XYZ file of C-alpha atoms in Angstrom:
448
model
C -22.838 -6.584 48.328
C -23.009 -5.450 44.570
C -19.735 -5.301 43.244
C -18.626 -2.885 40.783
C -17.260 -3.856 37.090
C -15.536 -0.766 35.411
C -14.482 -0.916 31.432
C -12.446 2.063 30.668
C -10.939 2.006 26.454
C -9.921 4.512 24.143
C -8.217 3.966 20.930
C -4.968 6.667 20.729
C -2.594 7.942 22.626
C -3.882 11.231 21.397
C -6.838 10.652 23.531
C -4.502 9.249 26.612
C -2.932 12.995 26.203
C -6.105 14.258 25.851
C -7.159 12.919 29.961
C -10.260 11.061 28.264
C -8.832 8.074 30.772
C -8.667 10.492 33.518
C -12.516 11.548 32.661
C -13.451 8.110 32.531
C -12.156 6.903 36.248
C -13.050 10.115 37.801
C -16.871 9.338 36.231
C -16.275 5.955 37.604
C -15.377 6.984 40.947
C -18.462 9.578 41.141
C -20.729 6.960 40.199
C -19.419 4.512 42.529
C -19.777 7.312 45.997
C -23.034 8.172 44.477
C -24.288 4.188 44.636
C -22.288 3.196 47.655
C -20.535 0.573 45.415
C -16.380 0.033 46.947
C -13.617 0.915 44.567
C -11.168 -1.210 46.663
C -13.071 -4.315 45.809
C -14.062 -3.612 41.653
C -12.988 -4.904 39.000
C -11.240 -3.570 36.043
C -11.220 -3.557 32.919
C -8.860 -1.378 30.063
C -8.453 -1.639 26.911
C -6.200 0.940 26.078
C -5.088 1.434 22.386
C -7.635 -0.426 20.746
C -10.681 0.958 18.694
C -14.412 -0.901 19.328
C -14.625 -0.294 15.847
C -12.623 -3.633 14.774
C -13.458 -6.699 15.940
C -13.795 -8.566 19.336
C -10.517 -10.113 19.312
C -8.678 -6.299 19.561
C -10.484 -6.061 22.855
C -9.361 -8.503 25.341
C -10.167 -7.132 28.711
C -13.937 -6.914 27.251
C -13.252 -10.870 25.626
C -12.335 -12.159 29.029
C -15.250 -10.188 30.698
C -17.968 -12.242 28.613
C -15.956 -15.156 28.934
C -16.139 -14.913 32.471
C -19.822 -13.837 32.579
C -20.769 -17.100 30.916
C -18.560 -19.337 33.549
C -20.460 -17.331 35.807
C -17.852 -15.720 37.650
C -19.931 -12.823 38.400
C -22.837 -12.828 40.534
C -26.675 -11.293 39.894
C -26.766 -7.645 40.973
C -23.052 -6.659 40.197
C -22.533 -3.628 38.320
C -21.015 -3.270 34.556
C -20.515 1.032 34.279
C -19.245 2.527 31.282
C -18.997 6.246 29.852
C -20.896 5.631 26.986
C -22.584 2.442 24.458
C -19.846 3.081 22.291
C -17.148 2.516 24.890
C -18.834 -0.943 24.492
C -18.971 -1.238 20.931
C -18.633 1.040 17.691
C -20.053 -2.186 15.448
C -23.327 -1.098 14.913
C -27.052 -1.310 16.800
C -27.156 -5.426 16.426
C -23.952 -5.835 18.058
C -24.741 -3.583 20.999
C -27.746 -4.809 21.627
C -26.037 -8.165 21.764
C -24.161 -7.195 24.161
C -26.132 -4.990 26.073
C -28.566 -8.386 26.226
C -25.615 -10.667 27.142
C -24.591 -8.671 30.352
C -28.020 -8.002 31.780
C -29.645 -11.968 30.794
C -27.194 -12.920 33.540
C -28.831 -10.944 35.831
C -25.724 -7.783 35.778
C -26.884 -4.013 35.786
C -25.171 -1.998 33.155
C -24.527 1.564 34.321
C -23.982 4.099 31.517
C -22.445 6.961 33.784
C -21.807 9.900 30.660
C -20.971 13.573 32.087
C -24.707 14.421 30.768
C -26.472 11.421 32.360
C -26.387 8.371 34.324
C -29.196 5.352 33.984
C -28.737 2.516 35.038
C -30.152 -0.452 32.620
C -31.996 -3.577 34.345
C -34.137 -5.177 31.949
C -34.244 -4.344 28.185
C -37.928 -2.687 26.858
C -38.977 -1.187 23.780
C -37.693 2.406 24.753
C -34.131 0.569 25.663
C -33.840 -0.667 22.090
C -34.742 2.645 20.616
C -32.167 4.707 22.581
C -29.417 2.026 22.581
C -30.055 1.361 18.620
C -29.557 5.376 18.209
C -26.675 5.492 19.968
C -25.087 2.441 18.797
C -25.596 3.430 15.339
C -24.271 7.481 15.773
C -21.070 5.870 17.046
C -20.898 3.388 14.349
C -21.693 6.034 11.579
C -19.297 8.581 13.395
C -15.922 5.602 13.367
C -16.846 4.621 9.864
C -16.431 8.353 8.596
C -13.330 8.587 10.292
C -12.254 5.000 8.683
C -13.304 6.606 5.237
C -11.677 10.153 5.973
C -8.418 8.489 6.945
C -8.220 6.293 3.842
C -9.059 9.300 1.618
C -6.590 10.696 2.779
C -3.611 7.988 2.580
C -5.283 7.444 -0.891
C -3.637 11.341 -1.691
C -0.329 10.735 -0.250
C 0.482 7.872 -1.728
C -0.720 9.318 -5.258
C 1.683 12.455 -4.380
C 4.521 9.441 -3.452
C 4.044 7.704 -7.035
C 4.101 11.001 -9.054
C 5.816 13.755 -7.155
C 7.992 11.265 -4.761
C 6.615 13.445 -1.571
C 7.079 11.925 1.217
C 4.300 9.982 2.816
C 5.217 10.130 6.594
C 8.028 11.184 8.785
C 9.402 7.639 9.037
C 11.691 6.679 6.592
C 14.823 4.039 6.287
C 17.644 5.239 8.955
C 20.262 6.547 5.856
C 17.958 8.565 4.822
C 16.990 12.867 5.893
C 13.977 15.143 5.135
C 14.544 18.051 3.152
C 11.245 20.777 3.022
C 10.500 22.546 -0.147
C 7.932 24.450 -1.395
C 4.721 23.132 -3.635
C 2.112 25.050 -5.334
C -1.380 24.162 -4.312
C -4.084 24.528 -6.960
C -6.993 24.311 -4.927
C -5.599 26.360 -2.018
C -4.002 28.987 -4.760
C -0.264 29.062 -2.575
C 2.295 26.840 -1.671
C 2.382 24.921 0.568
C 5.262 22.959 2.485
C 6.065 19.662 1.730
C 9.191 17.168 2.473
C 11.091 15.055 0.308
C 13.559 12.391 1.354
C 17.317 12.739 0.159
C 20.348 10.514 0.983
C 22.615 11.357 4.247
C 26.374 10.681 2.680
C 28.064 9.329 5.145
C 25.311 6.427 5.773
C 25.032 5.988 2.503
C 28.313 4.697 1.983
C 27.873 2.741 4.496
C 25.041 1.077 3.171
C 27.110 0.474 -0.064
C 29.973 -1.129 1.461
C 27.506 -3.419 3.527
C 26.544 -4.722 0.089
C 30.097 -4.655 -1.170
C 31.516 -7.019 1.493
C 28.368 -8.862 1.112
C 29.066 -9.781 -2.609
C 32.875 -10.761 -1.858
C 31.770 -13.089 0.187
C 31.482 -11.892 4.039
C 28.321 -12.975 6.150
C 26.413 -10.435 8.468
C 29.276 -11.368 11.236
C 31.587 -10.694 9.829
C 30.448 -7.967 8.481
C 29.819 -6.724 11.800
C 33.273 -6.975 12.692
C 34.302 -4.711 10.146
C 32.211 -2.294 10.849
C 33.086 -2.612 14.365
C 36.819 -2.468 13.919
C 36.521 0.289 11.763
C 34.576 2.427 14.217
C 31.947 2.956 11.664
C 29.141 4.879 13.724
C 25.794 2.926 13.926
C 22.519 4.264 12.501
C 20.475 4.219 15.741
C 21.455 5.233 19.362
C 23.192 1.805 19.881
C 27.291 1.382 20.123
C 27.820 -1.377 18.235
C 26.531 -3.400 14.979
C 24.801 -6.272 15.690
C 24.555 -9.254 12.662
C 20.412 -8.170 12.988
C 20.599 -5.071 11.683
C 23.385 -5.577 8.699
C 20.828 -8.726 7.524
C 17.648 -6.357 7.812
C 19.803 -3.682 5.767
C 20.738 -6.334 3.145
C 16.921 -7.870 2.774
C 15.465 -3.978 2.808
C 14.432 -3.418 -0.951
C 14.320 0.392 -0.159
C 18.397 0.001 -0.610
C 17.693 0.570 -4.261
C 14.360 2.866 -3.859
C 11.546 0.384 -3.632
C 8.454 1.609 -1.114
C 5.457 -0.868 0.177
C 2.826 1.672 1.217
C 0.886 0.000 4.297
C -2.452 -0.056 5.762
C -4.523 -1.283 8.719
C -6.368 -4.509 7.808
C -9.685 -4.143 8.296
C -9.502 -2.362 11.570
C -6.952 -4.533 13.192
C -3.540 -3.622 14.001
C -1.646 -5.976 11.395
C -0.763 -4.215 8.772
C -0.718 -5.323 4.842
C -0.068 -3.868 1.789
C -1.839 -1.035 0.584
C -1.356 -0.887 -3.366
C 1.224 -1.898 -5.394
C 5.170 -0.931 -4.397
C 6.466 2.313 -5.726
C 9.027 2.262 -7.807
C 12.469 4.957 -7.490
C 10.453 6.504 -4.156
C 13.413 6.789 -2.207
C 16.890 7.825 -3.013
C 18.577 4.417 -4.481
C 22.051 3.661 -3.254
C 22.680 0.364 -4.883
C 20.897 -1.278 -8.645
C 17.785 -3.709 -8.298
C 19.842 -6.086 -9.892
C 23.179 -5.664 -6.993
C 20.178 -6.569 -4.389
C 18.256 -9.186 -6.167
C 21.896 -10.706 -6.951
C 22.721 -10.376 -2.952
C 19.084 -12.317 -1.967
C 19.954 -15.062 -4.495
C 23.648 -15.477 -2.573
C 21.449 -15.753 0.769
C 19.236 -17.863 -0.230
C 21.912 -20.302 -1.156
C 23.611 -19.399 2.087
C 20.794 -20.468 4.153
C 21.206 -24.157 3.143
C 24.209 -24.341 5.348
C 22.727 -25.399 8.519
C 23.815 -27.520 11.590
C 23.767 -27.751 14.858
C 26.527 -25.915 16.763
C 28.077 -27.041 20.538
C 29.017 -25.277 23.470
C 32.511 -26.289 23.711
C 32.594 -27.892 20.024
C 32.790 -26.434 16.677
C 32.172 -28.538 13.467
C 34.575 -26.857 10.849
C 32.595 -28.625 7.607
C 28.317 -27.509 8.832
C 26.903 -28.290 5.687
C 29.800 -29.218 3.429
C 29.947 -32.850 3.681
C 28.364 -35.423 1.654
C 28.399 -39.563 1.870
C 30.813 -40.646 -0.631
C 28.383 -43.524 -0.569
C 24.752 -42.295 -1.746
C 25.464 -38.453 -1.816
C 23.551 -37.802 1.147
C 24.136 -34.985 4.036
C 26.855 -36.397 6.588
C 25.588 -35.172 10.255
C 27.888 -35.182 13.747
C 27.448 -37.555 15.875
C 27.691 -37.363 19.786
C 27.755 -40.515 21.775
C 26.367 -38.508 24.750
C 27.116 -38.979 28.343
C 29.849 -41.217 30.365
C 27.447 -42.550 32.595
C 30.370 -43.880 34.953
C 32.030 -39.950 34.908
C 28.621 -38.446 33.931
C 30.878 -35.722 31.746
C 30.431 -35.933 27.997
C 32.058 -38.410 26.232
C 35.089 -36.386 24.135
C 34.856 -38.304 21.015
C 32.838 -37.309 18.434
C 31.905 -39.077 15.024
C 30.630 -38.292 11.747
C 28.108 -39.986 9.531
C 25.867 -40.564 6.609
C 22.520 -39.510 7.805
C 20.917 -42.593 6.026
C 23.323 -44.460 7.807
C 22.305 -42.501 11.195
C 18.486 -43.630 11.161
C 18.280 -46.431 8.104
C 20.061 -49.174 6.722
C 19.940 -47.569 3.412
C 23.663 -46.555 3.676
C 26.350 -49.034 4.656
C 28.818 -46.096 5.194
C 30.773 -46.662 8.469
C 31.327 -43.438 10.552
C 34.037 -41.940 11.410
C 36.044 -40.231 14.292
C 35.762 -36.848 13.713
C 39.204 -35.565 15.190
C 40.825 -38.051 12.870
C 38.819 -36.790 9.836
C 40.067 -33.012 10.917
C 43.218 -33.500 11.246
C 43.919 -35.460 7.952
C 41.795 -32.613 5.943
C 43.525 -29.838 7.583
C 47.258 -31.688 7.114
C 45.847 -32.053 2.939
C 44.830 -28.453 2.979
C 48.348 -27.671 3.893
C 50.160 -28.927 0.551
C 47.428 -26.568 -1.245
C 48.204 -23.017 -3.148
C 44.999 -20.761 -1.493
C 46.898 -17.722 -3.534
C 45.632 -20.002 -7.028
C 42.572 -20.339 -5.538
C 41.831 -16.953 -4.492
C 43.250 -15.874 -7.822
C 41.258 -13.226 -9.725
C 41.240 -15.053 -12.680
C 40.170 -18.485 -11.109
C 38.353 -20.655 -14.036
C 36.091 -21.333 -10.923
C 35.187 -17.471 -9.525
C 35.111 -16.390 -13.385
C 32.834 -19.159 -14.316
C 30.504 -18.111 -11.060
C 30.399 -14.343 -11.875
C 29.346 -15.237 -15.686
C 26.187 -17.248 -13.927
C 25.598 -14.100 -11.783
C 25.263 -11.631 -15.006
C 23.309 -14.930 -16.687
C 21.079 -14.885 -14.356
C 20.602 -10.834 -13.764
C 19.527 -11.072 -17.884
C 16.922 -13.950 -17.147
C 15.487 -11.996 -14.833
C 15.396 -8.858 -16.847
C 14.185 -11.184 -19.961
C 11.121 -12.542 -17.613
C 10.221 -9.193 -16.615
C 10.146 -7.914 -20.329
C 7.750 -10.669 -20.968
C 5.764 -10.331 -18.156
C 5.261 -6.607 -19.232
C 4.788 -7.787 -22.697
C 1.964 -10.079 -21.749
C -0.005 -7.544 -19.936
C 0.023 -4.663 -22.887
C -0.806 -7.715 -24.772
C -4.116 -8.600 -23.187
C -5.045 -5.162 -22.097
C -4.790 -4.318 -25.826
C -7.403 -7.107 -26.189
C -4.599 -9.064 -28.634
C -3.180 -6.069 -30.304
C 0.515 -5.927 -30.282
C 1.542 -2.872 -28.723
C 2.502 0.479 -30.336
C 6.013 0.099 -30.085
C 6.003 -3.287 -31.494
C 3.741 -2.270 -34.358
C 6.264 1.190 -35.153
C 9.294 -1.332 -35.003
C 7.776 -3.509 -37.341
C 6.993 -0.694 -40.261
C 10.424 0.536 -40.097
C 11.534 -2.680 -40.683
C 9.036 -2.975 -43.487
C 10.248 0.741 -45.095
C 14.422 -0.174 -44.729
C 13.373 -3.416 -46.385
C 11.579 -1.000 -49.156
C 14.852 1.157 -49.528
C 17.381 -1.760 -49.924
C 15.315 -3.376 -52.559
C 15.369 0.253 -54.132
């Protein structure tokens, strides 16, 4: 007995709410009943949320069907049923004919079972080629028009966002609210409702606190503990702050107002940058300099890596250097006591080069001896002097960060100057010409 293979596809959740899936299932059931095909033994393929205008990799069930077809897992006489040819592809007549030929050439029948007509194709003749080409071309043109219209709408939205700071979508960072206001539309000659973003005062203060804490040497874990201890509400429906949430906020350029519009990448579901980032689109909580400074601090902190044990903590992870060769120092775990079948309790620290090569001759040290010796030595140090705001090292560090910010600003100015110089075909920008003339006039006046 021939087996029924049904293929159902829809690209959006709106179609799901509009009973598109239910309609396709009913058509399949009616077709099976009329042609004495069993639904119980049928093979059902569903690609939900994927467009036939995209490439085949997005339609996973359909791709798997053609792979199984090539492997001979379907028998001649089996029926591949779908509502319309546009369920199979919307990428034009050539792609449609190739897919139809792949099905029929293996001895399967292709059933097109729309509510207007039902037909079963067992071979490809001239009439079939013409009708399939017309239907496939129509589907391709419809999808292309929808895609082009969507791109135009988003281009208009991006222009409004850049010029008038109008909200492009309802989605925004969690510390922002939306506010409705009226804008006069020149084409429609009337006021229309628009939305813009405004800061939520309480949440904005929390974001500012997170950056302040991070600048003062607190990591995401410590900041999480501080926020939870102070019972500061989270931004979403979660009970407690987590380090991952803190890290995302610290990395989000929207905190200083930058917005990067996104678009789909050639029909795929992955997103890419749609245009240049829009400066000052969101209300800023911190300055760009503060954000960039925090990114440099985070980049420095990522160099402190190391393995953490379940019952053992290395207090000096990423901090120790070999006194002989200057290389990093690793923790050495001797492993398992084979007789007692338990982990050995003694851990050692050893130079990385000495551990894996003979380039360094520094002997290994017992970790517990090293830790006890160092902690006793620390007791003799006045921590108040080290943590003093006027500590020379701290002052120099702050000066270094200030200089780094100035360097970044000057680099930006140089890039802008080079861009302007190229755009003006090698001529100096107008502001520099005006400045030069002003200096000439000043010099002339001083001579007179």
